[in-house]
């Protein structure tokens, strides 16, 4: 596998904060990175605030930290009450869009087919899709995690996906927000399965970034980030504090 890219440390702020706290977090990231510019050499960064905070965060974000949204609409524009289009995300200078997060799948019934359609819309506008996959606790207990993740990749990642327009995030559902992290052996096994699958599925599958997500914290970051085929992290809870988020990046050696 070619290792040409920096690790990507992406923060998923989920439905947290206020306009003031979101802008403050962006400012704090800038201050932290100014003190420790080596982190920008080791990692690429992105933060994904709630839609209504995107613009305020954009205005405060330091160079080297990209902006992302947590979802996008399935349609280009029109009578879709409550939805946010990819054009609107481009307008506020987003670079990334998280798609198919397990919370979207669970609470909004999002399907792999919808994720693929949204990703295709992102590609039209040069937005990079962060496509999330991962098995539930029951599926892991039954030993069918590879089958589940393989199916999600086959259905949710469009054939036009490239290493430039797509990042995969493996997030075991049972590890999200629970404090439980998959063991380094399990992460290694799943990421190598995903790598093999992507290589078979896509011309650029060998170079596509595969992030790990699920209770990534400063104290487990170094082990996780040094695991083979782990090209970064998608961080929820620990991305809400600038010092913790940057401490995770410090784990990238
Ligand atoms: P967590 O969330 O780090 O709080 O487990 C990760 C995610 O859902 O992206």
mmCIF file of C-alpha atoms and ligand atoms in Angstrom:
data_model
loop_
_atom_site.group_PDB
_atom_site.id
_atom_site.type_symbol
_atom_site.label_atom_id
_atom_site.label_comp_id
_atom_site.label_asym_id
_atom_site.label_seq_id
_atom_site.Cartn_x
_atom_site.Cartn_y
_atom_site.Cartn_z
ATOM 1 C CA UNK A 1 0.000 0.000 0.000
ATOM 2 C CA UNK A 2 1.289 3.458 -0.828
ATOM 3 C CA UNK A 3 1.526 5.699 2.215
ATOM 4 C CA UNK A 4 1.670 9.133 0.714
ATOM 5 C CA UNK A 5 -1.042 10.898 2.659
ATOM 6 C CA UNK A 6 -0.981 12.396 6.105
ATOM 7 C CA UNK A 7 -3.384 10.991 8.652
ATOM 8 C CA UNK A 8 -6.718 12.780 8.762
ATOM 9 C CA UNK A 9 -8.060 13.697 12.197
ATOM 10 C CA UNK A 10 -11.713 14.641 11.768
ATOM 11 C CA UNK A 11 -14.019 15.892 14.519
ATOM 12 C CA UNK A 12 -17.712 15.088 14.425
ATOM 13 C CA UNK A 13 -19.298 17.646 16.750
ATOM 14 C CA UNK A 14 -22.749 16.052 16.361
ATOM 15 C CA UNK A 15 -25.672 18.032 17.874
ATOM 16 C CA UNK A 16 -23.685 19.881 20.516
ATOM 17 C CA UNK A 17 -22.887 23.441 21.463
ATOM 18 C CA UNK A 18 -24.040 26.929 20.692
ATOM 19 C CA UNK A 19 -22.979 29.408 18.065
ATOM 20 C CA UNK A 20 -20.620 30.965 20.594
ATOM 21 C CA UNK A 21 -19.129 27.680 21.818
ATOM 22 C CA UNK A 22 -18.650 26.390 18.253
ATOM 23 C CA UNK A 23 -16.827 29.545 17.187
ATOM 24 C CA UNK A 24 -14.829 29.413 20.438
ATOM 25 C CA UNK A 25 -13.779 25.838 19.736
ATOM 26 C CA UNK A 26 -12.530 26.869 16.283
ATOM 27 C CA UNK A 27 -10.555 29.712 17.858
ATOM 28 C CA UNK A 28 -9.095 27.359 20.485
ATOM 29 C CA UNK A 29 -7.988 24.931 17.757
ATOM 30 C CA UNK A 30 -6.235 27.797 15.993
ATOM 31 C CA UNK A 31 -4.454 28.829 19.194
ATOM 32 C CA UNK A 32 -3.408 25.240 19.907
ATOM 33 C CA UNK A 33 -2.063 24.716 16.400
ATOM 34 C CA UNK A 34 -0.183 27.974 16.498
ATOM 35 C CA UNK A 35 1.649 26.731 19.587
ATOM 36 C CA UNK A 36 2.293 23.332 18.056
ATOM 37 C CA UNK A 37 2.672 23.745 14.282
ATOM 38 C CA UNK A 38 4.309 20.303 14.033
ATOM 39 C CA UNK A 39 0.810 18.813 14.336
ATOM 40 C CA UNK A 40 -0.099 20.360 10.985
ATOM 41 C CA UNK A 41 2.891 18.678 9.419
ATOM 42 C CA UNK A 42 1.853 15.294 10.773
ATOM 43 C CA UNK A 43 -1.896 15.477 10.171
ATOM 44 C CA UNK A 44 -4.681 16.920 8.092
ATOM 45 C CA UNK A 45 -7.587 18.165 10.188
ATOM 46 C CA UNK A 46 -11.305 18.628 9.652
ATOM 47 C CA UNK A 47 -14.175 19.605 11.932
ATOM 48 C CA UNK A 48 -17.846 18.909 11.256
ATOM 49 C CA UNK A 49 -20.125 21.225 13.267
ATOM 50 C CA UNK A 50 -23.933 21.323 13.104
ATOM 51 C CA UNK A 51 -25.278 22.991 9.941
ATOM 52 C CA UNK A 52 -26.264 26.244 11.656
ATOM 53 C CA UNK A 53 -22.774 26.663 13.092
ATOM 54 C CA UNK A 54 -20.876 26.059 9.843
ATOM 55 C CA UNK A 55 -20.529 29.671 8.790
ATOM 56 C CA UNK A 56 -19.431 30.941 12.199
ATOM 57 C CA UNK A 57 -16.892 28.129 12.476
ATOM 58 C CA UNK A 58 -15.628 28.752 8.939
ATOM 59 C CA UNK A 59 -14.889 32.351 9.888
ATOM 60 C CA UNK A 60 -12.726 31.291 12.842
ATOM 61 C CA UNK A 61 -11.056 28.171 11.495
ATOM 62 C CA UNK A 62 -7.276 28.234 11.222
ATOM 63 C CA UNK A 63 -5.448 27.339 8.023
ATOM 64 C CA UNK A 64 -4.937 23.597 7.900
ATOM 65 C CA UNK A 65 -8.315 22.688 9.398
ATOM 66 C CA UNK A 66 -10.965 21.852 6.823
ATOM 67 C CA UNK A 67 -14.696 22.239 7.343
ATOM 68 C CA UNK A 68 -17.227 19.439 7.007
ATOM 69 C CA UNK A 69 -20.959 18.885 7.386
ATOM 70 C CA UNK A 70 -22.589 15.924 9.117
ATOM 71 C CA UNK A 71 -24.992 15.060 6.279
ATOM 72 C CA UNK A 72 -26.466 16.478 3.068
ATOM 73 C CA UNK A 73 -29.747 16.247 1.195
ATOM 74 C CA UNK A 74 -30.538 13.517 -1.294
ATOM 75 C CA UNK A 75 -31.738 16.063 -3.851
ATOM 76 C CA UNK A 76 -30.123 19.048 -5.525
ATOM 77 C CA UNK A 77 -32.743 21.657 -4.588
ATOM 78 C CA UNK A 78 -36.449 22.325 -4.235
ATOM 79 C CA UNK A 79 -39.330 21.396 -1.986
ATOM 80 C CA UNK A 80 -37.465 19.328 0.617
ATOM 81 C CA UNK A 81 -38.338 20.944 3.924
ATOM 82 C CA UNK A 82 -35.566 20.768 6.473
ATOM 83 C CA UNK A 83 -32.884 19.499 4.103
ATOM 84 C CA UNK A 84 -29.535 21.130 3.323
ATOM 85 C CA UNK A 85 -28.202 20.781 -0.221
ATOM 86 C CA UNK A 86 -24.644 20.196 -1.349
ATOM 87 C CA UNK A 87 -24.735 23.632 -3.038
ATOM 88 C CA UNK A 88 -25.472 25.218 0.336
ATOM 89 C CA UNK A 89 -22.506 23.370 1.831
ATOM 90 C CA UNK A 90 -20.249 24.567 -0.973
ATOM 91 C CA UNK A 91 -21.530 28.089 -0.342
ATOM 92 C CA UNK A 92 -20.206 28.002 3.239
ATOM 93 C CA UNK A 93 -16.939 26.509 1.962
ATOM 94 C CA UNK A 94 -17.273 22.987 3.249
ATOM 95 C CA UNK A 95 -14.707 20.467 2.086
ATOM 96 C CA UNK A 96 -16.117 17.288 3.619
ATOM 97 C CA UNK A 97 -19.514 15.707 4.260
ATOM 98 C CA UNK A 98 -19.996 12.805 6.679
ATOM 99 C CA UNK A 99 -22.431 10.312 5.170
ATOM 100 C CA UNK A 100 -24.131 7.238 6.562
ATOM 101 C CA UNK A 101 -23.117 7.810 10.172
ATOM 102 C CA UNK A 102 -24.683 5.074 12.290
ATOM 103 C CA UNK A 103 -26.783 7.703 14.098
ATOM 104 C CA UNK A 104 -28.263 8.782 10.729
ATOM 105 C CA UNK A 105 -28.866 5.152 9.854
ATOM 106 C CA UNK A 106 -30.441 4.410 13.236
ATOM 107 C CA UNK A 107 -32.541 7.523 13.849
ATOM 108 C CA UNK A 108 -33.337 8.563 10.277
ATOM 109 C CA UNK A 109 -33.492 5.188 8.560
ATOM 110 C CA UNK A 110 -30.748 6.148 6.142
ATOM 111 C CA UNK A 111 -29.882 3.328 3.727
ATOM 112 C CA UNK A 112 -26.709 2.405 1.868
ATOM 113 C CA UNK A 113 -28.427 3.355 -1.394
ATOM 114 C CA UNK A 114 -29.175 6.837 -0.091
ATOM 115 C CA UNK A 115 -25.593 7.196 1.112
ATOM 116 C CA UNK A 116 -24.310 6.290 -2.373
ATOM 117 C CA UNK A 117 -26.684 8.816 -3.994
ATOM 118 C CA UNK A 118 -25.589 11.559 -1.589
ATOM 119 C CA UNK A 119 -21.929 10.724 -2.192
ATOM 120 C CA UNK A 120 -22.475 11.074 -5.949
ATOM 121 C CA UNK A 121 -23.950 14.559 -5.353
ATOM 122 C CA UNK A 122 -20.913 15.450 -3.230
ATOM 123 C CA UNK A 123 -18.571 14.393 -6.055
ATOM 124 C CA UNK A 124 -20.356 16.721 -8.500
ATOM 125 C CA UNK A 125 -19.410 19.637 -6.233
ATOM 126 C CA UNK A 126 -15.909 18.482 -5.314
ATOM 127 C CA UNK A 127 -16.894 17.719 -1.737
ATOM 128 C CA UNK A 128 -15.134 14.777 -0.132
ATOM 129 C CA UNK A 129 -17.499 12.183 1.313
ATOM 130 C CA UNK A 130 -16.608 10.533 4.616
ATOM 131 C CA UNK A 131 -18.635 7.336 4.269
ATOM 132 C CA UNK A 132 -19.238 5.543 7.576
ATOM 133 C CA UNK A 133 -19.551 1.792 7.936
ATOM 134 C CA UNK A 134 -19.599 -0.488 10.954
ATOM 135 C CA UNK A 135 -21.321 -3.421 12.589
ATOM 136 C CA UNK A 136 -23.547 -3.500 15.662
ATOM 137 C CA UNK A 137 -22.692 -5.364 18.862
ATOM 138 C CA UNK A 138 -25.063 -8.211 17.951
ATOM 139 C CA UNK A 139 -23.537 -8.553 14.501
ATOM 140 C CA UNK A 140 -20.053 -8.759 16.011
ATOM 141 C CA UNK A 141 -21.206 -11.283 18.598
ATOM 142 C CA UNK A 142 -22.542 -13.366 15.719
ATOM 143 C CA UNK A 143 -19.197 -13.054 13.939
ATOM 144 C CA UNK A 144 -20.669 -11.495 10.809
ATOM 145 C CA UNK A 145 -18.917 -8.111 11.027
ATOM 146 C CA UNK A 146 -16.981 -8.558 7.774
ATOM 147 C CA UNK A 147 -20.082 -9.591 5.894
ATOM 148 C CA UNK A 148 -21.955 -6.531 7.204
ATOM 149 C CA UNK A 149 -19.158 -4.052 6.472
ATOM 150 C CA UNK A 150 -18.452 -5.625 3.066
ATOM 151 C CA UNK A 151 -22.078 -5.220 2.102
ATOM 152 C CA UNK A 152 -22.132 -1.597 3.300
ATOM 153 C CA UNK A 153 -19.022 -0.822 1.238
ATOM 154 C CA UNK A 154 -20.436 -2.512 -1.851
ATOM 155 C CA UNK A 155 -23.718 -0.619 -1.618
ATOM 156 C CA UNK A 156 -22.824 2.758 -0.099
ATOM 157 C CA UNK A 157 -19.589 3.557 -1.956
ATOM 158 C CA UNK A 158 -20.301 4.589 -5.565
ATOM 159 C CA UNK A 159 -18.196 3.212 -8.434
ATOM 160 C CA UNK A 160 -16.972 6.772 -9.097
ATOM 161 C CA UNK A 161 -15.361 6.969 -5.645
ATOM 162 C CA UNK A 162 -11.650 7.823 -5.722
ATOM 163 C CA UNK A 163 -8.965 8.271 -3.090
ATOM 164 C CA UNK A 164 -9.465 12.025 -3.559
ATOM 165 C CA UNK A 165 -13.224 12.276 -3.216
ATOM 166 C CA UNK A 166 -13.888 9.637 -0.555
ATOM 167 C CA UNK A 167 -12.706 8.665 2.896
ATOM 168 C CA UNK A 168 -14.045 5.550 4.625
ATOM 169 C CA UNK A 169 -14.695 5.667 8.369
ATOM 170 C CA UNK A 170 -14.945 2.326 10.138
ATOM 171 C CA UNK A 171 -16.987 2.927 13.264
ATOM 172 C CA UNK A 172 -18.185 -0.145 15.128
ATOM 173 C CA UNK A 173 -21.597 0.976 16.400
ATOM 174 C CA UNK A 174 -20.971 -0.506 19.847
ATOM 175 C CA UNK A 175 -17.862 1.665 20.267
ATOM 176 C CA UNK A 176 -19.507 5.005 19.489
ATOM 177 C CA UNK A 177 -19.920 7.212 22.544
ATOM 178 C CA UNK A 178 -19.664 4.222 24.848
ATOM 179 C CA UNK A 179 -16.050 4.448 25.956
ATOM 180 C CA UNK A 180 -15.534 0.947 24.504
ATOM 181 C CA UNK A 181 -12.869 0.839 21.818
ATOM 182 C CA UNK A 182 -12.268 -2.055 19.483
ATOM 183 C CA UNK A 183 -9.041 -3.866 20.375
ATOM 184 C CA UNK A 184 -5.998 -3.068 18.212
ATOM 185 C CA UNK A 185 -6.225 -6.635 16.826
ATOM 186 C CA UNK A 186 -9.878 -6.178 15.846
ATOM 187 C CA UNK A 187 -9.129 -2.785 14.288
ATOM 188 C CA UNK A 188 -6.203 -4.239 12.370
ATOM 189 C CA UNK A 189 -8.261 -7.156 11.101
ATOM 190 C CA UNK A 190 -11.201 -5.005 10.039
ATOM 191 C CA UNK A 191 -9.086 -2.298 8.406
ATOM 192 C CA UNK A 192 -7.163 -4.885 6.418
ATOM 193 C CA UNK A 193 -10.474 -6.464 5.368
ATOM 194 C CA UNK A 194 -11.738 -3.010 4.278
ATOM 195 C CA UNK A 195 -8.492 -2.362 2.387
ATOM 196 C CA UNK A 196 -8.801 -5.662 0.495
ATOM 197 C CA UNK A 197 -12.438 -4.974 -0.258
ATOM 198 C CA UNK A 198 -11.759 -1.440 -1.509
ATOM 199 C CA UNK A 199 -8.926 -2.676 -3.737
ATOM 200 C CA UNK A 200 -11.254 -5.178 -5.357
ATOM 201 C CA UNK A 201 -14.100 -2.688 -5.612
ATOM 202 C CA UNK A 202 -12.318 0.438 -6.856
ATOM 203 C CA UNK A 203 -9.310 1.364 -8.967
ATOM 204 C CA UNK A 204 -7.994 3.645 -6.206
ATOM 205 C CA UNK A 205 -9.067 1.480 -3.273
ATOM 206 C CA UNK A 206 -5.445 0.890 -2.286
ATOM 207 C CA UNK A 207 -4.937 4.603 -1.599
ATOM 208 C CA UNK A 208 -8.257 5.538 -0.042
ATOM 209 C CA UNK A 209 -8.051 6.727 3.537
ATOM 210 C CA UNK A 210 -9.671 4.474 6.125
ATOM 211 C CA UNK A 211 -10.375 6.225 9.440
ATOM 212 C CA UNK A 212 -11.191 4.508 12.715
ATOM 213 C CA UNK A 213 -13.943 5.964 14.862
ATOM 214 C CA UNK A 214 -15.537 5.006 18.173
ATOM 215 C CA UNK A 215 -14.358 6.380 21.524
ATOM 216 C CA UNK A 216 -11.026 7.602 20.174
ATOM 217 C CA UNK A 217 -9.346 9.482 23.031
ATOM 218 C CA UNK A 218 -5.888 10.908 23.718
ATOM 219 C CA UNK A 219 -4.911 7.799 25.686
ATOM 220 C CA UNK A 220 -5.763 5.270 22.971
ATOM 221 C CA UNK A 221 -4.859 7.404 19.944
ATOM 222 C CA UNK A 222 -1.229 6.364 19.635
ATOM 223 C CA UNK A 223 -1.987 2.645 19.503
ATOM 224 C CA UNK A 224 -4.928 3.077 17.137
ATOM 225 C CA UNK A 225 -3.150 5.501 14.823
ATOM 226 C CA UNK A 226 -0.119 3.249 14.491
ATOM 227 C CA UNK A 227 -2.257 0.271 13.459
ATOM 228 C CA UNK A 228 -1.797 -0.868 9.882
ATOM 229 C CA UNK A 229 -4.288 0.614 7.406
ATOM 230 C CA UNK A 230 -5.559 3.173 9.919
ATOM 231 C CA UNK A 231 -5.224 6.498 8.111
ATOM 232 C CA UNK A 232 -6.739 8.726 10.759
ATOM 233 C CA UNK A 233 -9.616 9.075 13.180
ATOM 234 C CA UNK A 234 -13.216 10.224 13.208
ATOM 235 C CA UNK A 235 -13.628 11.629 16.699
ATOM 236 C CA UNK A 236 -16.919 12.434 18.412
ATOM 237 C CA UNK A 237 -16.894 13.294 22.135
ATOM 238 C CA UNK A 238 -13.184 14.090 22.379
ATOM 239 C CA UNK A 239 -13.416 16.528 19.447
ATOM 240 C CA UNK A 240 -15.479 18.927 21.565
ATOM 241 C CA UNK A 241 -12.441 19.984 23.562
ATOM 242 C CA UNK A 242 -9.591 21.538 21.575
ATOM 243 C CA UNK A 243 -6.881 20.167 23.869
ATOM 244 C CA UNK A 244 -8.205 16.597 23.628
ATOM 245 C CA UNK A 245 -8.673 16.778 19.878
ATOM 246 C CA UNK A 246 -5.122 18.032 19.397
ATOM 247 C CA UNK A 247 -3.803 15.470 21.877
ATOM 248 C CA UNK A 248 -5.239 12.746 19.612
ATOM 249 C CA UNK A 249 -3.236 14.209 16.726
ATOM 250 C CA UNK A 250 -0.165 14.114 18.952
ATOM 251 C CA UNK A 251 -0.617 10.333 18.993
ATOM 252 C CA UNK A 252 0.254 10.256 15.291
ATOM 253 C CA UNK A 253 3.953 9.357 15.142
HETATM 254 P P1 LIG B 1 -17.247 9.021 19.790
HETATM 255 O O1 LIG B 1 -18.041 9.220 18.384
HETATM 256 O O2 LIG B 1 -15.815 9.407 19.523
HETATM 257 O O3 LIG B 1 -17.924 9.929 20.748
HETATM 258 O O4 LIG B 1 -17.373 7.572 20.134
HETATM 259 C C1 LIG B 1 -17.456 8.893 17.157
HETATM 260 C C2 LIG B 1 -18.428 9.139 16.044
HETATM 261 O O5 LIG B 1 -19.615 8.850 16.214
HETATM 262 O O6 LIG B 1 -18.039 9.630 14.966
#
